[in-house]
Coordinates of C-alpha atoms in Angstrom, one line a residue:
M1 CA -5.2 -29.4 -17.4
S2 CA -8.2 -27.9 -19.1
I3 CA -11.3 -25.8 -18.4
S4 CA -14.4 -27.9 -18.8
A5 CA -16.9 -26.5 -21.3
A6 CA -19.7 -27.5 -19.0
F7 CA -18.3 -25.2 -16.3
F8 CA -18.3 -22.1 -18.5
A9 CA -21.6 -22.9 -20.0
Q10 CA -23.3 -23.1 -16.6
A11 CA -21.2 -20.3 -15.0
Q12 CA -22.3 -18.1 -17.9
D13 CA -19.4 -15.7 -17.8
V14 CA -15.7 -16.0 -17.2
S15 CA -16.0 -12.7 -15.4
I16 CA -17.5 -14.6 -12.5
I17 CA -14.0 -16.1 -11.9
R18 CA -12.4 -12.7 -12.4
N19 CA -14.7 -10.9 -9.9
S20 CA -14.5 -13.8 -7.4
I21 CA -10.8 -13.4 -7.2
D22 CA -9.8 -9.8 -7.8
A23 CA -12.9 -8.2 -6.2
Y24 CA -14.4 -10.4 -3.6
S25 CA -11.2 -12.3 -2.6
S26 CA -9.0 -9.3 -2.3
T27 CA -9.3 -6.3 0.1
P28 CA -8.5 -2.7 -0.6
M29 CA -4.9 -2.0 0.0
V30 CA -5.1 1.8 -0.5
G31 CA -3.5 3.3 2.6
S32 CA -1.9 6.6 3.3
S33 CA 0.9 7.9 1.0
R34 CA 3.5 6.5 3.4
F35 CA 1.8 3.1 3.4
N36 CA 1.5 3.0 -0.4
A37 CA 5.1 4.4 -1.0
M38 CA 6.4 1.4 1.1
G39 CA 4.6 -1.1 -1.0
G40 CA 2.0 -1.8 1.7
A41 CA 4.8 -3.3 3.9
N42 CA 4.3 -2.4 7.5
G43 CA 3.3 -5.7 9.1
A44 CA 6.1 -5.6 11.7
L45 CA 6.4 -1.8 11.9
G46 CA 2.9 -0.5 12.6
G47 CA 2.4 2.8 14.4
D48 CA -0.7 4.1 12.6
A49 CA -4.3 3.2 11.5
N50 CA -3.1 1.5 8.2
S51 CA -1.9 -1.4 10.5
L52 CA -5.5 -2.6 10.1
L53 CA -4.8 -3.3 6.5
T54 CA -2.0 -5.8 7.4
N55 CA -1.5 -6.5 11.1
P56 CA -3.7 -4.9 13.7
A57 CA -1.0 -5.4 16.3
G58 CA 0.6 -2.3 14.7
L59 CA -2.0 -0.2 16.5
G60 CA -0.2 -1.0 19.8
V61 CA 3.0 0.5 18.5
A62 CA 1.6 4.0 18.3
I63 CA 2.6 6.4 21.1
A64 CA 0.7 9.5 19.9
G65 CA -2.7 10.1 18.4
E66 CA -3.0 10.7 14.7
V67 CA -5.6 11.5 12.0
S68 CA -4.9 11.5 8.2
G69 CA -6.8 11.7 4.9
T70 CA -5.5 10.6 1.5
L71 CA -6.6 11.8 -1.9
S72 CA -6.1 9.1 -4.6
I73 CA -5.8 9.9 -8.3
S74 CA -5.6 6.8 -10.5
N75 CA -5.1 6.3 -14.2
Y76 CA -5.2 2.9 -15.9
K77 CA -4.5 1.9 -19.5
N78 CA -5.5 -1.4 -21.0
T79 CA -4.2 -2.5 -24.4
S80 CA -5.9 -5.5 -26.0
S81 CA -4.2 -7.2 -29.0
L82 CA -5.7 -9.7 -31.4
A83 CA -4.5 -10.9 -34.8
G84 CA -1.9 -8.2 -35.1
S85 CA -4.2 -5.3 -34.2
S86 CA -4.5 -3.5 -30.8
V87 CA -7.0 -1.1 -29.1
S88 CA -6.0 0.9 -26.1
Y89 CA -8.2 2.6 -23.5
N90 CA -7.3 4.8 -20.6
K91 CA -9.2 6.4 -17.8
T92 CA -8.3 8.8 -15.0
Q93 CA -10.3 9.4 -11.8
G94 CA -9.9 10.8 -8.4
D95 CA -11.4 9.8 -5.1
L96 CA -11.0 9.7 -1.3
G97 CA -8.6 6.7 -1.0
N98 CA -8.0 6.5 2.7
V99 CA -8.9 8.0 6.1
G100 CA -7.3 6.7 9.3
A101 CA -7.2 7.7 13.0
V102 CA -5.6 6.3 16.1
M103 CA -6.3 7.3 19.7
T104 CA -3.7 6.4 22.3
F105 CA -4.4 5.7 25.9
Q106 CA -1.3 5.5 28.1
L107 CA -1.8 3.4 31.2
M108 CA -0.4 5.3 34.2
S109 CA 0.1 2.2 36.4
E110 CA 2.9 0.0 37.5
S111 CA 1.7 -2.8 35.2
A112 CA 3.8 -3.9 32.2
W113 CA 0.9 -2.9 29.9
K114 CA 2.0 0.5 28.6
F115 CA -0.7 1.5 26.0
I116 CA -4.2 0.5 24.9
N117 CA -4.9 2.2 21.6
V118 CA -8.0 2.3 19.4
G119 CA -7.9 2.8 15.6
V120 CA -10.3 3.2 12.7
N121 CA -9.4 2.9 9.0
F122 CA -11.3 3.4 5.8
S123 CA -9.8 2.2 2.5
N124 CA -11.4 2.6 -0.9
Q125 CA -10.4 1.5 -4.4
S126 CA -11.9 1.6 -7.9
L127 CA -12.9 -1.7 -9.6
D128 CA -13.2 0.0 -13.0
N129 CA -11.8 -2.0 -15.8
Y130 CA -12.6 -1.6 -19.5
I131 CA -11.1 -3.9 -22.2
E132 CA -11.9 -3.3 -25.9
T133 CA -10.6 -5.9 -28.4
P134 CA -10.3 -5.3 -32.1
G135 CA -12.1 -7.4 -34.7
N136 CA -10.8 -10.2 -36.9
S137 CA -12.6 -10.7 -40.2
N138 CA -11.4 -14.3 -40.5
I139 CA -13.6 -15.3 -37.5
I140 CA -17.0 -15.9 -39.2
N141 CA -20.4 -16.8 -37.9
T142 CA -21.9 -18.9 -40.7
D143 CA -25.5 -18.7 -39.5
L144 CA -25.5 -14.9 -39.9
D145 CA -22.8 -14.7 -42.6
A146 CA -21.1 -12.1 -40.4
S147 CA -17.5 -11.6 -39.2
F148 CA -16.3 -10.7 -35.8
G149 CA -16.0 -6.9 -35.5
G150 CA -14.8 -6.4 -31.9
H151 CA -15.6 -7.0 -28.2
A152 CA -16.0 -4.8 -25.1
Y153 CA -15.8 -5.9 -21.5
S154 CA -16.7 -3.1 -19.0
R155 CA -16.7 -3.2 -15.2
T156 CA -17.4 -0.2 -13.1
G157 CA -17.7 0.1 -9.3
Y158 CA -15.7 0.3 -6.1
L159 CA -14.5 -1.9 -3.2
S160 CA -14.3 -0.4 0.3
K161 CA -13.2 -1.6 3.7
T162 CA -13.9 0.0 7.0
S163 CA -12.0 -1.4 10.0
F164 CA -12.2 -0.9 13.7
G165 CA -9.4 -2.2 15.9
V166 CA -7.7 -2.2 19.3
G167 CA -4.0 -2.6 20.0
A168 CA -2.0 -3.1 23.2
N169 CA 1.6 -2.5 24.1
Y170 CA 3.2 -4.9 26.6
N171 CA 6.4 -3.7 28.2
N172 CA 7.4 -1.9 24.9
S173 CA 8.4 -5.3 23.5
V174 CA 5.3 -7.2 22.5
Y175 CA 2.3 -5.8 20.8
F176 CA -1.2 -7.4 20.2
G177 CA -4.1 -6.3 18.0
L178 CA -7.6 -7.2 17.0
G179 CA -9.5 -5.8 14.0
L180 CA -13.1 -6.1 12.7
N181 CA -13.6 -5.4 9.0
F182 CA -16.7 -4.4 7.2
L183 CA -16.5 -4.5 3.4
N184 CA -18.8 -3.1 0.6
A185 CA -18.7 -3.8 -3.1
N186 CA -20.6 -2.2 -6.0
I187 CA -20.2 -3.7 -9.5
D188 CA -21.9 -2.9 -12.8
Q189 CA -20.7 -5.0 -15.8
W190 CA -21.3 -5.3 -19.5
D191 CA -20.1 -7.9 -22.1
S192 CA -20.8 -7.1 -25.7
A193 CA -19.6 -8.2 -29.2
Q194 CA -20.0 -6.7 -32.6
F195 CA -20.5 -8.7 -35.8
N196 CA -20.4 -7.2 -39.3
S197 CA -22.4 -8.5 -42.2
R198 CA -20.3 -9.8 -45.1
T199 CA -22.9 -8.8 -47.7
S200 CA -23.8 -5.3 -46.5
N201 CA -22.5 -2.4 -44.3
Y202 CA -24.8 -3.6 -41.5
S203 CA -23.3 -4.2 -38.0
E204 CA -25.0 -5.7 -35.0
I205 CA -24.2 -5.6 -31.3
F206 CA -24.8 -8.7 -29.2
D207 CA -25.0 -8.9 -25.4
K208 CA -24.0 -12.0 -23.5
N209 CA -26.8 -13.7 -21.8
E210 CA -27.3 -12.6 -18.1
T211 CA -25.5 -9.3 -19.0
P212 CA -25.5 -6.4 -18.2
F213 CA -25.6 -7.2 -14.5
S214 CA -25.3 -5.4 -11.3
E215 CA -24.0 -6.6 -7.9
R216 CA -24.3 -5.0 -4.5
A217 CA -22.5 -6.8 -1.7
N218 CA -21.6 -6.6 1.9
G219 CA -18.9 -8.6 3.7
F220 CA -17.4 -9.1 7.1
S221 CA -14.0 -10.4 8.4
A222 CA -11.9 -10.3 11.5
S223 CA -8.1 -10.1 11.9
L224 CA -5.7 -10.9 14.8
G225 CA -2.0 -10.1 15.0
V226 CA 1.1 -9.9 17.2
I227 CA 4.5 -8.0 16.8
G228 CA 7.5 -8.8 19.0
K229 CA 10.9 -7.1 19.3
V230 CA 13.8 -9.5 18.7
G231 CA 16.7 -7.5 20.1
P232 CA 17.0 -3.7 19.7
M233 CA 17.0 -3.5 15.9
F234 CA 14.7 -6.3 14.7
R235 CA 10.9 -7.0 14.9
L236 CA 8.9 -10.0 13.8
G237 CA 5.1 -9.9 13.2
A238 CA 2.4 -12.4 12.3
S239 CA -1.3 -11.9 11.6
I240 CA -4.3 -13.9 10.4
E241 CA -7.5 -12.7 8.7
T242 CA -10.6 -14.8 8.6
P243 CA -12.4 -15.3 5.3
T244 CA -14.6 -12.5 4.2
F245 CA -18.2 -13.7 4.3
W246 CA -20.1 -12.0 1.5
E247 CA -23.8 -11.5 0.9
I248 CA -24.3 -10.6 -2.8
D249 CA -27.5 -9.2 -4.4
R250 CA -27.3 -9.6 -8.1
G251 CA -29.6 -8.3 -10.8
Y252 CA -29.3 -9.2 -14.5
N253 CA -30.9 -9.3 -18.0
F254 CA -31.6 -12.6 -19.7
Y255 CA -32.7 -13.4 -23.3
D256 CA -34.8 -15.9 -25.2
D257 CA -35.9 -17.9 -22.2
P258 CA -38.4 -20.7 -23.1
I259 CA -41.0 -19.3 -20.6
Y260 CA -40.2 -15.6 -20.0
G261 CA -38.5 -14.6 -23.2
D262 CA -36.4 -11.4 -22.7
D263 CA -36.6 -10.1 -19.2
S264 CA -34.6 -9.4 -16.0
A265 CA -34.2 -11.2 -12.7
V266 CA -32.6 -10.9 -9.3
E267 CA -30.9 -13.5 -7.1
N268 CA -28.9 -13.7 -3.9
R269 CA -25.5 -15.4 -3.6
R270 CA -23.2 -16.1 -0.7
F271 CA -19.5 -16.2 -1.1
T272 CA -16.6 -16.9 1.2
S273 CA -13.1 -15.6 0.3
P274 CA -9.9 -17.4 1.3
L275 CA -8.4 -17.4 4.9
K276 CA -5.1 -15.4 4.8
A277 CA -2.0 -15.5 7.0
S278 CA 0.9 -13.0 7.0
V279 CA 4.4 -13.0 8.5
S280 CA 6.6 -9.9 8.7
A281 CA 10.1 -8.8 9.6
A282 CA 11.4 -5.4 10.2
F283 CA 14.9 -3.9 10.6
V284 CA 15.0 -0.6 12.5
P285 CA 18.7 0.2 13.4
N286 CA 17.9 3.8 14.4
K287 CA 15.2 6.4 14.3
N288 CA 16.2 7.5 10.8
F289 CA 15.8 4.2 8.9
S290 CA 13.4 1.3 8.7
L291 CA 12.9 -1.6 6.4
D292 CA 10.0 -4.0 6.4
V293 CA 9.2 -7.3 4.5
D294 CA 5.7 -8.9 4.5
Y295 CA 4.6 -12.2 3.1
T296 CA 0.9 -13.1 2.7
L297 CA -0.4 -16.6 1.9
G298 CA -4.0 -17.7 1.3
L299 CA -4.7 -20.8 3.2
T300 CA -8.1 -21.8 1.7
R301 CA -9.9 -21.4 -1.7
P302 CA -12.8 -19.1 -2.7
K303 CA -16.2 -20.8 -2.3
Y304 CA -19.8 -20.1 -3.2
K305 CA -22.7 -21.5 -1.2
E306 CA -24.2 -24.1 -3.5
Y307 CA -27.7 -23.2 -4.5
S308 CA -27.5 -24.6 -8.0
G309 CA -25.4 -26.6 -10.4
A310 CA -23.6 -23.4 -11.5
D311 CA -22.4 -22.9 -8.0
V312 CA -21.2 -26.5 -7.8
E313 CA -19.3 -26.1 -11.1
I314 CA -17.5 -22.9 -10.1
N315 CA -16.5 -24.5 -6.8
N316 CA -15.1 -27.5 -8.6
F317 CA -13.2 -25.1 -10.9
F318 CA -11.6 -23.4 -7.8
K319 CA -10.9 -26.8 -6.3
D320 CA -9.0 -28.0 -9.4
N321 CA -7.4 -24.8 -10.8
Y322 CA -7.1 -22.1 -8.1
K323 CA -3.7 -21.4 -6.7
N324 CA -3.5 -20.0 -3.2
L325 CA -2.8 -16.3 -2.9
S326 CA 0.9 -15.5 -2.5
E327 CA 2.2 -11.9 -2.1
V328 CA 5.5 -10.3 -1.1
R329 CA 5.8 -6.7 -0.1
V330 CA 9.0 -4.8 0.7
G331 CA 9.3 -1.2 1.9
A332 CA 11.8 1.2 3.3
E333 CA 11.9 4.7 4.8
Y334 CA 14.8 7.1 5.4
R335 CA 14.4 10.3 7.5
L336 CA 16.7 13.3 6.8
K337 CA 15.7 15.8 9.5
Q338 CA 12.1 16.7 8.6
L339 CA 12.3 15.1 5.1
R340 CA 11.0 11.5 4.5
L341 CA 12.2 9.4 1.6
R342 CA 10.3 6.1 0.9
G343 CA 10.3 3.3 -1.6
G344 CA 8.5 0.0 -2.0
Y345 CA 7.8 -3.1 -4.2
S346 CA 5.2 -5.8 -4.1
Y347 CA 4.6 -8.9 -6.2
A348 CA 1.4 -11.0 -6.3
S349 CA 1.5 -14.4 -8.0
S350 CA -1.0 -15.6 -10.6
P351 CA -4.1 -17.0 -8.9
I352 CA -5.0 -19.6 -11.6
D353 CA -3.1 -22.6 -12.8
A354 CA -2.1 -23.1 -16.5
L355 CA -5.3 -24.0 -18.5
T356 CA -6.1 -25.3 -21.9
V357 CA -9.0 -24.0 -24.0
S358 CA -10.3 -24.2 -27.5
Q359 CA -9.5 -20.9 -29.1
F360 CA -9.8 -19.2 -32.5
N361 CA -6.5 -18.7 -34.4
S362 CA -5.7 -15.6 -36.4
D363 CA -6.8 -17.4 -39.6
G364 CA -10.3 -18.2 -38.1
T365 CA -9.6 -21.9 -37.4
A366 CA -10.0 -23.3 -33.9
S367 CA -7.5 -25.4 -31.9
D368 CA -6.6 -26.2 -28.3
K369 CA -4.0 -23.9 -26.6
S370 CA -2.6 -23.8 -23.1
F371 CA -2.3 -20.5 -21.2
N372 CA -0.5 -19.8 -17.9
N373 CA -2.1 -16.3 -17.5
L374 CA -5.7 -16.8 -18.5
I375 CA -8.2 -14.3 -17.1
L376 CA -5.7 -13.0 -14.5
S377 CA -1.9 -13.1 -14.0
D378 CA 0.8 -12.1 -11.6
R379 CA 1.1 -8.4 -10.6
N380 CA 4.1 -6.1 -10.0
A381 CA 3.9 -2.8 -8.2
L382 CA 6.7 -0.3 -7.7
S383 CA 6.4 2.9 -5.7
F384 CA 8.3 5.8 -4.2
G385 CA 7.3 8.8 -2.2
L386 CA 8.3 11.9 -0.3
G387 CA 7.1 13.5 2.9
Y388 CA 7.7 16.5 5.1
D389 CA 7.1 16.7 8.8
F390 CA 6.1 20.2 10.1
G391 CA 5.8 19.0 13.7
S392 CA 2.2 18.5 14.5
F393 CA 1.2 18.4 10.8
Y394 CA 2.7 16.5 7.9
V395 CA 2.3 16.2 4.1
D396 CA 3.2 13.1 2.1
A397 CA 3.0 12.3 -1.7
T398 CA 3.5 9.0 -3.5
Y399 CA 3.6 7.6 -7.1
Q400 CA 2.8 4.0 -7.7
N401 CA 3.1 1.9 -10.9
V402 CA 1.1 -1.4 -11.1
S403 CA 1.5 -3.7 -14.2
S404 CA 0.3 -7.0 -15.4
K405 CA -0.1 -9.0 -18.6
Y406 CA -2.9 -11.6 -19.1
T407 CA -5.0 -13.3 -21.8
N408 CA -8.6 -12.4 -22.1
P409 CA -11.1 -15.1 -23.2
F410 CA -14.6 -14.3 -24.4
M411 CA -17.3 -15.3 -27.0
Y412 CA -17.7 -18.8 -25.7
G413 CA -21.4 -19.6 -25.4
I414 CA -24.0 -22.3 -26.1
V415 CA -27.7 -23.0 -25.7
D416 CA -28.7 -26.3 -24.2
T417 CA -32.4 -25.9 -23.3
A418 CA -32.7 -29.5 -22.0
N419 CA -30.1 -28.9 -19.3
G420 CA -31.1 -25.3 -18.6
I421 CA -27.9 -23.8 -20.1
N422 CA -27.8 -20.6 -22.0
S423 CA -24.5 -18.7 -22.3
A424 CA -24.9 -17.4 -25.9
Y425 CA -24.9 -13.8 -27.2
Y426 CA -28.1 -12.1 -28.2
S427 CA -29.4 -9.2 -30.3
S428 CA -32.8 -8.4 -31.8
G429 CA -33.8 -12.0 -32.0
N430 CA -30.5 -13.2 -33.4
V431 CA -28.2 -15.5 -31.4
I432 CA -24.5 -16.3 -31.7
E433 CA -23.2 -19.6 -30.2
S434 CA -19.6 -20.7 -30.1
D435 CA -17.8 -23.7 -28.5
S436 CA -14.5 -21.9 -28.8
Y437 CA -13.1 -18.8 -27.3
I438 CA -11.6 -15.7 -28.9
V439 CA -8.5 -14.9 -26.8
S440 CA -6.8 -11.5 -26.8
D441 CA -3.5 -10.4 -25.1
V442 CA -4.0 -7.6 -22.5
K443 CA -1.3 -5.4 -21.1
S444 CA -2.6 -3.4 -18.1
I445 CA -0.7 -0.5 -16.5
R446 CA -2.0 1.6 -13.6
N447 CA -0.4 4.8 -12.4
N448 CA -1.6 5.9 -9.0
F449 CA -0.9 9.2 -7.2
F450 CA -1.6 9.8 -3.5
L451 CA -1.5 12.9 -1.4
T452 CA -1.9 12.7 2.4
L453 CA -2.5 15.4 5.0
G454 CA -2.0 14.3 8.6
W455 CA -2.1 15.7 12.1
K456 CA -0.4 14.2 15.2
F457 CA -1.5 15.0 18.7

């Protein structure tokens, strides 16, 4: 299996694949400290506004009103290695990660319907990602008589999700829920490479065509779920979330166009994320202990509305090489009087099949090589947390570690004026073309801290 050169030439940037999957096809899973400490596993437990992140039927489980706010402090460290050298970069930032509220309405009738509850949840996560790769003097551009001095990929922005939902309790045994989700994304991205002259001390920075770029996007999805008690200690849950229908406004710089030269442009794109389904199971033997397991599976592929040949090519790529989303989340909570002890783990599989590309070796030669973690890979997240219940008020804190390892391809780019293709790198009238990739190994570690203050009424 291989990536066609035509695809990457027309799609302009492998980051289109990365953003399509880990930004527009995912949703923020930053909940309260309790939710994060349990690995995001609450699809069969519910009981608070974070149910809108997994299974809206969990709103129907609530028997008291609740409001909470969560501060998120995140640190990520990316280490990119090439030809025996490495460069690391880390960044720490804080933000409002989650706000949630549930209003409960007990039905004072003889009907089997016990509660109708309304919930709202806001979840926000950073999309920042900076990867700096060291140079390799063996990789040479003969036209400029210059060697590769390094590469930088930078993405800044955020992804947020605001959800409104209603949940119902039928006879304290079956719970139903419906959620409406409104998403926003803000992305600014750069892709630059440095080349060093082999005859002087001069260095030059090159920007990939159609970068830097900015995207502002709005999306909508809906979710539907159910939870049922199976005996006094077990619960089963199921939910489905429609694709997110995105409207993306994109602005970008382009270079050396036959008509316009160097200039900027704007365009509108429409993108549909995969349809997702989840099943859950919970074990609640008493009021002091609960265990939940969630499994989520993507049922469709990402897809762009086809306005041009580039949209057709990327849809063909997803058709041939995209693997449906698969994620497992496990979480547990133990209550010791007012103290809460929590732990969780989640695993998300790699979204892209094994691929073969032409890549530069350490000695500067090029050859085909197969990768099973190109662009993105599987992800592991481990978390634990503490909480204390003061009665009406509570305080929770959580630490979460998220890790992944993947290979980072860049520097592929050609100019084919006859077919309207230009994916090269530009600087001050100079151009660098390459029909092979430079591929670095990236180790990414994210350490997240969450602090939640909540009020029950």
